[in-house]
Amino acid sequence: MTKHYDIALIGGGASGLSLLYAMHLQGVLGDYRILVLEPEAKNDNDRTWCFWTDKSDPAWQMFSSTISKSWKHNFSASKPKENMAPYQYVQIRSKDFYAFVKDVLGEYPKIEYRTEKVKQVKQGPNLQLICDSESQFSASLVFDSRPPRLEDPELIWQSFVGYRIKSPQNQFDTEVCRLMDFAVPQKNGLQFMYWLPTSVDEGLVEFTRFGDEILNEKESKPIIENYLKALGIEEWEILEKEINKIPMTLSLNSKFSYHPKSANYIPIGVRAGAVKASTGFAFKNIMDHSWEIAKALKRNEALPLPRQSAKHNYYDELLLNLFQKRDSPILKIFIRLFEKHPIDRILRFLDEKSSFREDFLIMYKMPWKPFFWSIGRSLLK
Ligand SMILES: Cc1cc2nc3c(=O)[nH]c(=O)nc-3n(C[C@H](O)[C@H](O)[C@H](O)COP(=O)(O)OP(=O)(O)OC[C@H]3O[C@@H](n4cnc5c(N)ncnc54)[C@H](O)[C@@H]3O)c2cc1C
């Protein structure tokens, strides 16, 4: 007989576990019989999440105790030590996040974890979950965080090759991080480096590309090496690698704010369109969404989709168009953004929390011609 649950989560990663933790904080987790289906043990540091925070967001409020390093200053070519106040840039290692949430969830005997990979979800009044192992379960409500299938022919990816390094030189300035440092060769899209010194002798260096061709380690390695040498770092060993990609697309976003009250299949995480299309950042949006879902469950209200801003989706669309343009002006646009504006304004804009005045200031100082081209392209689509 198929075992039935009130709620099933497909995937126990960032969105699945944060949803359970948000339900715990909202005091509703004990109300349900819950099944988590996840093929991996989730004991390793399979990724490092970074985001900026002014401490008002659910990501900070739920997970500040798992933050392993924060930076108050950013380096850019025009501003070598810019204070990011009221923001700081913070890092959570996924290993700490998984352990923290699982520890709390251990208090709930009605949550069952199974090492299973779901291959099919069959719709009906109760959803049927069929796993690769042929095990079957059913649930009244399903949250699905499997990676989405993407069919957008113009898909842009944020791809990256990152090394966590340790150097015997003991010299890193741990006060200042480097977000989007464009002092790297440009090829096949927009390329930049992150440098996040986590201690005087350890740091994460990550070479990143926004483009349709995916970065590989072979082409990234010499660029990372040259970058580290330019920072004065001559010797290092690699402790961890982070090589992956994130889709930068609006095709997963919905125009609706809520699911119908009767909906029993709810995508979450990247699958629900939580990635900000123009930056690839998703963690904060995912935490927001989890918090709002947990609140809605508590109040027995319709479940929300990830927060949307039609205005900012349109800005993202204009930027994504520019990646497709021959001789793309995207590098010039990003450099100008960092040169002409205080970083807190940029971060608020990327958080979709900027005022119309701030949006105007940002637009006013952009090179206009490419945006007219982009508006035209959008109109013709
Ligand atoms: C390496 C990496 C670094 C990132 N860094 C940042 C960052 O610094 N800042 C930021 O804002 N965003 C970042 N992101 C983007 C985003 O925040 C993460 O991808 C985040 O983990 C997405 O959460 P999720 O729940 O959608 O997916 P995941 O966290 O990947 O969770 C999905 C889970 O589903 C499981 N699963 C897959 N298939 C099945 C199946 N068939 N059945 C059952 N379970 C299945 C997977 O094993 C996984 O555990 C990063 C992404 C990656 C890949």
Short mmCIF file of C-alpha atoms and ligand atoms in Angstrom, two decimals:
data_model
loop_
_atom_site.label_atom_id
_atom_site.label_comp_id
_atom_site.label_asym_id
_atom_site.label_seq_id
_atom_site.Cartn_x
_atom_site.Cartn_y
_atom_site.Cartn_z
CA MET A 1 0.00 0.00 0.00
CA THR A 2 1.25 3.49 -0.87
CA LYS A 3 2.15 5.43 2.25
CA HIS A 4 0.43 8.80 2.46
CA TYR A 5 1.78 12.09 3.88
CA ASP A 6 0.28 15.53 4.41
CA ILE A 7 3.29 17.18 2.77
CA ALA A 8 6.10 15.81 0.61
CA LEU A 9 9.23 17.72 -0.30
CA ILE A 10 11.09 16.68 -3.42
CA GLY A 11 14.65 17.75 -2.66
CA GLY A 12 16.22 18.65 0.65
CA GLY A 13 18.50 21.48 -0.50
CA ALA A 14 18.28 25.22 0.11
CA SER A 15 14.59 25.66 -0.61
CA GLY A 16 13.34 22.38 0.89
CA LEU A 17 15.23 22.66 4.16
CA SER A 18 14.62 26.39 4.57
CA LEU A 19 10.90 25.83 4.08
CA LEU A 20 10.88 23.24 6.86
CA TYR A 21 12.89 25.55 9.10
CA ALA A 22 10.55 28.48 8.38
CA MET A 23 7.59 26.22 9.28
CA HIS A 24 9.39 25.36 12.51
CA LEU A 25 9.81 29.07 13.32
CA GLN A 26 6.15 29.69 12.48
CA GLY A 27 5.16 26.88 14.85
CA VAL A 28 3.36 24.78 12.20
CA LEU A 29 5.91 22.07 11.48
CA GLY A 30 4.53 19.65 14.07
CA ASP A 31 1.05 19.81 12.50
CA TYR A 32 1.93 17.68 9.48
CA ARG A 33 3.21 14.24 8.55
CA ILE A 34 6.08 15.14 6.23
CA LEU A 35 8.20 13.18 3.78
CA VAL A 36 11.50 14.51 2.41
CA LEU A 37 12.79 12.72 -0.69
CA GLU A 38 16.42 13.54 -1.41
CA PRO A 39 18.96 11.34 -3.23
CA GLU A 40 22.05 12.86 -1.59
CA ALA A 41 23.31 12.70 2.00
CA LYS A 42 23.78 16.48 2.12
CA ASN A 43 26.69 16.24 4.56
CA ASP A 44 29.30 17.92 2.35
CA ASN A 45 29.93 21.50 1.44
CA ASP A 46 28.42 21.12 -2.03
CA ARG A 47 28.16 24.92 -2.44
CA THR A 48 28.84 28.18 -0.68
CA TRP A 49 26.06 30.75 -0.63
CA CYS A 50 26.86 34.44 -0.51
CA PHE A 51 24.51 37.38 -0.40
CA TRP A 52 24.38 40.95 0.80
CA THR A 53 22.13 41.79 3.71
CA ASP A 54 20.98 44.79 5.70
CA LYS A 55 19.69 42.28 8.28
CA SER A 56 16.03 42.95 7.42
CA ASP A 57 15.62 39.89 5.19
CA PRO A 58 14.46 36.38 6.18
CA ALA A 59 17.81 34.95 5.01
CA TRP A 60 19.57 36.86 7.76
CA GLN A 61 16.80 36.45 10.28
CA MET A 62 16.60 32.69 9.87
CA PHE A 63 20.22 31.79 9.20
CA SER A 64 22.54 34.43 10.67
CA SER A 65 23.93 31.85 13.09
CA THR A 66 25.30 29.84 10.15
CA ILE A 67 27.17 32.77 8.57
CA SER A 68 30.87 31.93 8.63
CA LYS A 69 32.28 35.22 7.32
CA SER A 70 31.07 38.72 6.50
CA TRP A 71 32.66 41.69 4.77
CA LYS A 72 31.75 45.33 5.26
CA HIS A 73 33.91 46.73 2.43
CA ASN A 74 34.16 46.09 -1.27
CA PHE A 75 36.98 46.70 -3.70
CA SER A 76 36.34 48.04 -7.19
CA ALA A 77 38.77 49.66 -9.63
CA SER A 78 37.38 53.13 -8.94
CA LYS A 79 36.72 52.65 -5.19
CA PRO A 80 39.33 50.41 -3.54
CA LYS A 81 37.68 50.24 -0.09
CA GLU A 82 34.03 51.19 -0.28
CA ASN A 83 31.90 50.73 2.81
CA MET A 84 28.77 48.79 1.85
CA ALA A 85 26.68 50.06 4.80
CA PRO A 86 23.87 49.42 5.52
CA TYR A 87 24.75 46.19 3.72
CA GLN A 88 27.38 43.61 4.35
CA TYR A 89 28.29 40.69 2.14
CA VAL A 90 28.06 37.35 3.94
CA GLN A 91 28.89 33.72 3.33
CA ILE A 92 27.12 30.54 4.42
CA ARG A 93 28.75 27.20 3.77
CA SER A 94 26.05 24.74 2.75
CA LYS A 95 27.50 22.08 5.02
CA ASP A 96 26.80 24.31 8.06
CA PHE A 97 23.33 25.16 6.74
CA TYR A 98 22.32 21.51 6.22
CA ALA A 99 23.66 20.49 9.65
CA PHE A 100 21.93 23.41 11.39
CA VAL A 101 18.50 22.71 9.86
CA LYS A 102 18.71 18.94 10.26
CA ASP A 103 19.61 19.37 13.91
CA VAL A 104 16.44 21.40 14.54
CA LEU A 105 14.28 19.07 12.46
CA GLY A 106 15.48 16.12 14.54
CA GLU A 107 12.96 17.27 17.16
CA TYR A 108 10.05 16.34 14.88
CA PRO A 109 9.17 12.63 14.85
CA LYS A 110 6.58 13.10 12.09
CA ILE A 111 9.25 14.08 9.52
CA GLU A 112 10.59 11.15 7.51
CA TYR A 113 13.69 11.36 5.28
CA ARG A 114 14.24 8.94 2.46
CA THR A 115 17.21 8.66 0.16
CA GLU A 116 15.23 8.58 -3.05
CA LYS A 117 15.23 10.24 -6.43
CA VAL A 118 11.77 11.13 -7.69
CA LYS A 119 11.22 10.40 -11.36
CA GLN A 120 7.56 11.26 -11.73
CA VAL A 121 4.81 13.21 -10.03
CA LYS A 122 1.32 12.14 -11.02
CA GLN A 123 -1.43 14.70 -10.61
CA GLY A 124 -4.71 13.94 -8.88
CA PRO A 125 -6.53 14.95 -5.71
CA ASN A 126 -3.52 13.38 -3.95
CA LEU A 127 -0.20 13.57 -5.76
CA GLN A 128 1.57 10.28 -6.46
CA LEU A 129 5.36 10.33 -6.26
CA ILE A 130 7.20 7.62 -8.15
CA CYS A 131 10.89 7.14 -7.40
CA ASP A 132 13.75 5.65 -9.44
CA SER A 133 13.76 2.74 -6.96
CA GLU A 134 10.06 2.18 -7.89
CA SER A 135 9.02 3.14 -4.34
CA GLN A 136 5.77 5.11 -4.40
CA PHE A 137 4.34 7.64 -2.00
CA SER A 138 1.39 9.97 -2.01
CA ALA A 139 0.90 13.39 -0.49
CA SER A 140 -1.83 16.00 -0.20
CA LEU A 141 0.65 18.81 -0.87
CA VAL A 142 3.98 18.60 -2.71
CA PHE A 143 6.83 21.12 -2.79
CA ASP A 144 9.15 20.36 -5.70
CA SER A 145 12.73 21.69 -5.91
CA ARG A 146 14.13 19.41 -8.61
CA PRO A 147 16.23 21.36 -11.12
CA PRO A 148 13.92 22.69 -13.83
CA ARG A 149 13.99 21.58 -17.45
CA LEU A 150 14.80 24.66 -19.48
CA GLU A 151 13.91 25.01 -23.12
CA ASP A 152 14.71 28.69 -23.65
CA PRO A 153 16.80 28.76 -26.88
CA GLU A 154 18.46 32.02 -25.77
CA LEU A 155 19.35 30.78 -22.32
CA ILE A 156 22.13 32.66 -20.54
CA TRP A 157 24.01 30.94 -17.72
CA GLN A 158 26.04 32.15 -14.84
CA SER A 159 28.82 29.57 -14.92
CA PHE A 160 31.72 29.58 -12.49
CA VAL A 161 34.91 27.87 -11.46
CA GLY A 162 35.83 28.57 -7.87
CA TYR A 163 38.74 27.48 -5.68
CA ARG A 164 38.89 27.71 -1.92
CA ILE A 165 42.60 28.26 -1.40
CA LYS A 166 45.04 28.27 1.48
CA SER A 167 48.27 30.22 1.21
CA PRO A 168 51.34 29.99 3.44
CA GLN A 169 51.83 33.74 3.03
CA ASN A 170 49.32 34.68 5.78
CA GLN A 171 48.65 38.07 4.28
CA PHE A 172 45.02 38.42 3.14
CA ASP A 173 43.16 41.60 4.00
CA THR A 174 40.00 40.01 5.44
CA GLU A 175 38.17 43.36 5.68
CA VAL A 176 37.63 43.82 1.95
CA CYS A 177 35.99 41.50 -0.56
CA ARG A 178 35.97 41.92 -4.33
CA LEU A 179 32.56 41.49 -5.94
CA MET A 180 32.44 41.45 -9.73
CA ASP A 181 36.04 42.46 -10.35
CA PHE A 182 36.23 42.96 -14.11
CA ALA A 183 40.05 42.93 -14.22
CA VAL A 184 40.04 39.64 -16.17
CA PRO A 185 40.07 38.80 -19.90
CA GLN A 186 36.64 39.07 -21.56
CA LYS A 187 35.37 36.25 -23.79
CA ASN A 188 31.97 34.76 -24.67
CA GLY A 189 29.96 37.09 -22.45
CA LEU A 190 30.68 39.06 -19.33
CA GLN A 191 33.51 37.68 -17.18
CA PHE A 192 34.57 38.71 -13.71
CA MET A 193 36.15 37.46 -10.52
CA TYR A 194 34.98 37.18 -6.94
CA TRP A 195 37.67 37.28 -4.27
CA LEU A 196 36.41 36.49 -0.77
CA PRO A 197 39.23 36.32 1.79
CA THR A 198 37.82 34.32 4.69
CA SER A 199 40.93 34.47 6.91
CA VAL A 200 44.51 35.74 6.63
CA ASP A 201 45.51 32.58 4.81
CA GLU A 202 42.29 31.26 3.23
CA GLY A 203 39.88 32.59 0.66
CA LEU A 204 37.46 31.76 -2.14
CA VAL A 205 38.38 32.92 -5.63
CA GLU A 206 35.69 32.39 -8.23
CA PHE A 207 35.91 33.06 -11.95
CA THR A 208 32.44 33.73 -13.34
CA ARG A 209 30.87 34.17 -16.75
CA PHE A 210 27.43 35.43 -17.77
CA GLY A 211 26.95 33.94 -21.22
CA ASP A 212 25.60 31.07 -23.25
CA GLU A 213 28.87 29.12 -23.24
CA ILE A 214 29.67 27.34 -19.99
CA LEU A 215 33.05 27.96 -18.37
CA ASN A 216 35.26 24.94 -17.84
CA GLU A 217 38.15 24.44 -15.46
CA LYS A 218 40.78 24.15 -18.18
CA GLU A 219 40.17 27.66 -19.50
CA SER A 220 39.52 29.15 -16.04
CA LYS A 221 42.57 27.83 -14.20
CA PRO A 222 45.24 30.07 -15.86
CA ILE A 223 42.96 33.11 -15.46
CA ILE A 224 42.50 32.37 -11.75
CA GLU A 225 46.24 31.82 -11.34
CA ASN A 226 47.08 35.14 -13.01
CA TYR A 227 44.49 36.91 -10.90
CA LEU A 228 45.87 35.53 -7.65
CA LYS A 229 49.40 36.49 -8.70
CA ALA A 230 48.21 40.02 -9.48
CA LEU A 231 46.90 40.11 -5.89
CA GLY A 232 50.43 39.22 -4.72
CA ILE A 233 49.52 35.63 -3.85
CA GLU A 234 52.34 33.46 -5.14
CA GLU A 235 51.70 30.14 -3.44
CA TRP A 236 48.53 28.32 -2.56
CA GLU A 237 46.92 24.93 -2.28
CA ILE A 238 43.35 24.22 -3.35
CA LEU A 239 41.15 23.02 -0.49
CA GLU A 240 37.83 22.81 -2.35
CA LYS A 241 36.49 23.40 -5.83
CA GLU A 242 33.12 24.88 -6.81
CA ILE A 243 32.32 24.36 -10.48
CA ASN A 244 28.72 24.78 -11.51
CA LYS A 245 26.17 26.90 -13.32
CA ILE A 246 22.94 28.77 -12.59
CA PRO A 247 20.31 29.62 -15.23
CA MET A 248 19.70 33.33 -15.81
CA THR A 249 16.21 33.35 -17.23
CA LEU A 250 12.80 34.92 -16.79
CA SER A 251 11.11 31.88 -18.33
CA LEU A 252 10.50 30.31 -14.89
CA ASN A 253 8.82 33.44 -13.50
CA SER A 254 5.07 33.60 -13.31
CA LYS A 255 2.92 36.67 -13.68
CA PHE A 256 0.87 35.57 -10.67
CA SER A 257 1.63 36.32 -7.03
CA TYR A 258 -0.31 33.40 -5.50
CA HIS A 259 -1.17 29.83 -6.37
CA PRO A 260 -4.89 29.03 -6.42
CA LYS A 261 -6.06 28.03 -2.93
CA SER A 262 -6.70 24.49 -4.22
CA ALA A 263 -3.17 24.05 -5.67
CA ASN A 264 -1.42 20.97 -4.33
CA TYR A 265 1.80 21.07 -6.42
CA ILE A 266 4.11 23.98 -5.54
CA PRO A 267 7.51 24.50 -7.20
CA ILE A 268 10.13 26.06 -4.93
CA GLY A 269 13.73 27.24 -5.26
CA VAL A 270 15.34 27.63 -8.67
CA ARG A 271 12.45 25.66 -10.16
CA ALA A 272 10.00 28.36 -9.01
CA GLY A 273 11.97 31.15 -10.70
CA ALA A 274 13.71 32.34 -7.53
CA VAL A 275 16.93 33.18 -9.40
CA LYS A 276 17.27 36.89 -10.16
CA ALA A 277 17.65 36.68 -13.93
CA SER A 278 20.25 39.42 -14.36
CA THR A 279 22.59 38.33 -11.54
CA GLY A 280 22.09 34.63 -10.79
CA PHE A 281 21.61 35.38 -7.08
CA ALA A 282 18.84 33.25 -5.58
CA PHE A 283 19.53 32.43 -1.95
CA LYS A 284 17.82 35.47 -0.43
CA ASN A 285 14.80 35.11 -2.73
CA ILE A 286 14.49 31.46 -1.76
CA MET A 287 14.58 32.31 1.97
CA ASP A 288 11.95 35.03 1.40
CA HIS A 289 9.72 32.56 -0.41
CA SER A 290 10.10 29.90 2.29
CA TRP A 291 9.21 32.42 4.98
CA GLU A 292 6.11 33.61 3.07
CA ILE A 293 4.95 30.04 2.38
CA ALA A 294 5.31 29.14 6.08
CA LYS A 295 3.31 32.23 7.05
CA ALA A 296 0.57 31.33 4.57
CA LEU A 297 0.42 27.74 5.89
CA LYS A 298 -0.01 29.09 9.40
CA ARG A 299 -2.86 31.37 8.31
CA ASN A 300 -4.37 28.77 5.99
CA GLU A 301 -4.07 31.20 3.08
CA ALA A 302 -3.25 30.73 -0.61
CA LEU A 303 0.44 29.91 -1.07
CA PRO A 304 2.60 32.64 -2.60
CA LEU A 305 4.98 32.42 -5.56
CA PRO A 306 8.43 34.00 -5.15
CA ARG A 307 8.13 37.78 -4.83
CA GLN A 308 7.90 39.45 -8.24
CA SER A 309 8.43 42.97 -9.44
CA ALA A 310 7.09 43.55 -12.96
CA LYS A 311 9.26 46.68 -13.20
CA HIS A 312 12.48 44.86 -12.29
CA ASN A 313 11.61 41.85 -14.45
CA TYR A 314 11.45 44.28 -17.34
CA TYR A 315 14.84 45.78 -16.46
CA ASP A 316 16.22 42.22 -16.31
CA GLU A 317 14.72 41.46 -19.70
CA LEU A 318 16.44 44.53 -21.18
CA LEU A 319 19.77 43.46 -19.71
CA LEU A 320 19.39 39.83 -20.85
CA ASN A 321 18.67 41.10 -24.39
CA LEU A 322 21.99 42.93 -24.33
CA PHE A 323 23.87 39.68 -23.77
CA GLN A 324 22.58 38.59 -27.19
CA LYS A 325 23.77 41.74 -28.94
CA ARG A 326 26.78 41.50 -31.19
CA ASP A 327 29.66 43.49 -29.59
CA SER A 328 27.64 43.45 -26.39
CA PRO A 329 27.97 46.64 -24.34
CA ILE A 330 27.29 44.70 -21.14
CA LEU A 331 30.81 45.13 -19.70
CA LYS A 332 30.60 48.91 -20.19
CA ILE A 333 27.18 48.93 -18.49
CA PHE A 334 28.33 46.99 -15.43
CA ILE A 335 31.56 49.01 -15.07
CA ARG A 336 29.59 52.24 -15.30
CA LEU A 337 27.11 50.97 -12.70
CA PHE A 338 29.90 50.41 -10.17
CA GLU A 339 31.72 53.64 -11.09
CA LYS A 340 28.80 56.03 -10.97
CA HIS A 341 26.81 54.81 -7.98
CA PRO A 342 27.38 54.11 -4.31
CA ILE A 343 27.33 50.37 -3.83
CA ASP A 344 24.37 50.42 -1.43
CA ARG A 345 22.24 51.94 -4.22
CA ILE A 346 23.33 49.21 -6.64
CA LEU A 347 22.60 46.47 -4.10
CA ARG A 348 19.15 47.93 -3.34
CA PHE A 349 18.46 48.06 -7.08
CA LEU A 350 19.55 44.43 -7.53
CA ASP A 351 17.39 43.52 -4.52
CA GLU A 352 14.44 45.09 -6.36
CA LYS A 353 13.89 47.45 -3.46
CA SER A 354 15.08 50.69 -5.05
CA SER A 355 12.80 53.72 -5.24
CA PHE A 356 11.70 55.27 -8.55
CA ARG A 357 14.18 58.09 -7.86
CA GLU A 358 17.04 55.60 -7.50
CA ASP A 359 15.93 53.72 -10.62
CA PHE A 360 15.89 57.01 -12.49
CA LEU A 361 19.39 57.92 -11.30
CA ILE A 362 20.68 54.51 -12.36
CA MET A 363 19.01 54.66 -15.79
CA TYR A 364 20.03 58.27 -16.37
CA LYS A 365 23.72 57.44 -16.02
CA MET A 366 23.58 54.38 -18.30
CA PRO A 367 24.66 54.45 -21.94
CA TRP A 368 21.18 54.89 -23.46
CA LYS A 369 21.69 53.68 -27.03
CA PRO A 370 21.98 49.95 -26.19
CA PHE A 371 18.85 50.16 -24.05
CA PHE A 372 16.84 51.67 -26.92
CA TRP A 373 18.05 48.72 -29.03
CA SER A 374 17.00 46.36 -26.23
CA ILE A 375 13.55 47.93 -25.87
CA GLY A 376 13.09 47.54 -29.63
CA ARG A 377 14.14 43.88 -29.43
CA SER A 378 11.65 43.22 -26.64
CA LEU A 379 8.85 44.86 -28.62
CA LEU A 380 9.61 42.67 -31.65
CA LYS A 381 9.65 39.40 -29.67
C1 LIG B 1 27.53 25.87 -6.64
C2 LIG B 1 26.44 26.90 -6.47
C3 LIG B 1 26.70 28.05 -5.75
C4 LIG B 1 25.69 29.00 -5.58
N1 LIG B 1 25.97 30.13 -4.89
C5 LIG B 1 25.03 31.06 -4.72
C6 LIG B 1 25.31 32.23 -3.99
O1 LIG B 1 26.43 32.44 -3.54
N2 LIG B 1 24.29 33.13 -3.78
C7 LIG B 1 23.06 32.93 -4.29
O2 LIG B 1 22.17 33.78 -4.08
N3 LIG B 1 22.76 31.83 -5.02
C8 LIG B 1 23.71 30.90 -5.25
N4 LIG B 1 23.41 29.77 -5.98
C9 LIG B 1 22.06 29.65 -6.58
C10 LIG B 1 21.03 29.06 -5.59
O3 LIG B 1 20.98 29.82 -4.40
C11 LIG B 1 21.35 27.62 -5.25
O4 LIG B 1 21.34 26.86 -6.42
C12 LIG B 1 20.36 27.00 -4.27
O5 LIG B 1 20.95 25.86 -3.71
C13 LIG B 1 19.05 26.64 -4.96
O6 LIG B 1 18.19 26.02 -4.06
P1 LIG B 1 17.19 24.88 -4.56
O7 LIG B 1 16.50 24.36 -3.39
O8 LIG B 1 16.41 25.37 -5.72
O9 LIG B 1 18.16 23.78 -5.16
P2 LIG B 1 19.16 22.84 -4.37
O10 LIG B 1 19.73 23.53 -3.20
O11 LIG B 1 20.08 22.31 -5.41
O12 LIG B 1 18.21 21.68 -3.82
C14 LIG B 1 17.55 20.81 -4.72
C15 LIG B 1 17.70 19.41 -4.17
O13 LIG B 1 16.92 18.53 -4.98
C16 LIG B 1 17.62 17.29 -5.03
N5 LIG B 1 17.11 16.59 -6.21
C17 LIG B 1 17.50 16.74 -7.51
N6 LIG B 1 16.81 15.89 -8.28
C18 LIG B 1 15.96 15.22 -7.46
C19 LIG B 1 14.99 14.21 -7.69
N7 LIG B 1 14.73 13.74 -8.92
N8 LIG B 1 14.29 13.74 -6.62
C20 LIG B 1 14.52 14.22 -5.38
N9 LIG B 1 15.43 15.18 -5.11
C21 LIG B 1 16.15 15.65 -6.16
C22 LIG B 1 19.08 17.68 -5.14
O14 LIG B 1 19.92 16.63 -4.70
C23 LIG B 1 19.12 18.88 -4.20
O15 LIG B 1 19.55 18.54 -2.91
C24 LIG B 1 24.40 28.81 -6.16
C25 LIG B 1 24.18 27.67 -6.92
C26 LIG B 1 25.17 26.73 -7.08
C27 LIG B 1 24.88 25.51 -7.92
#
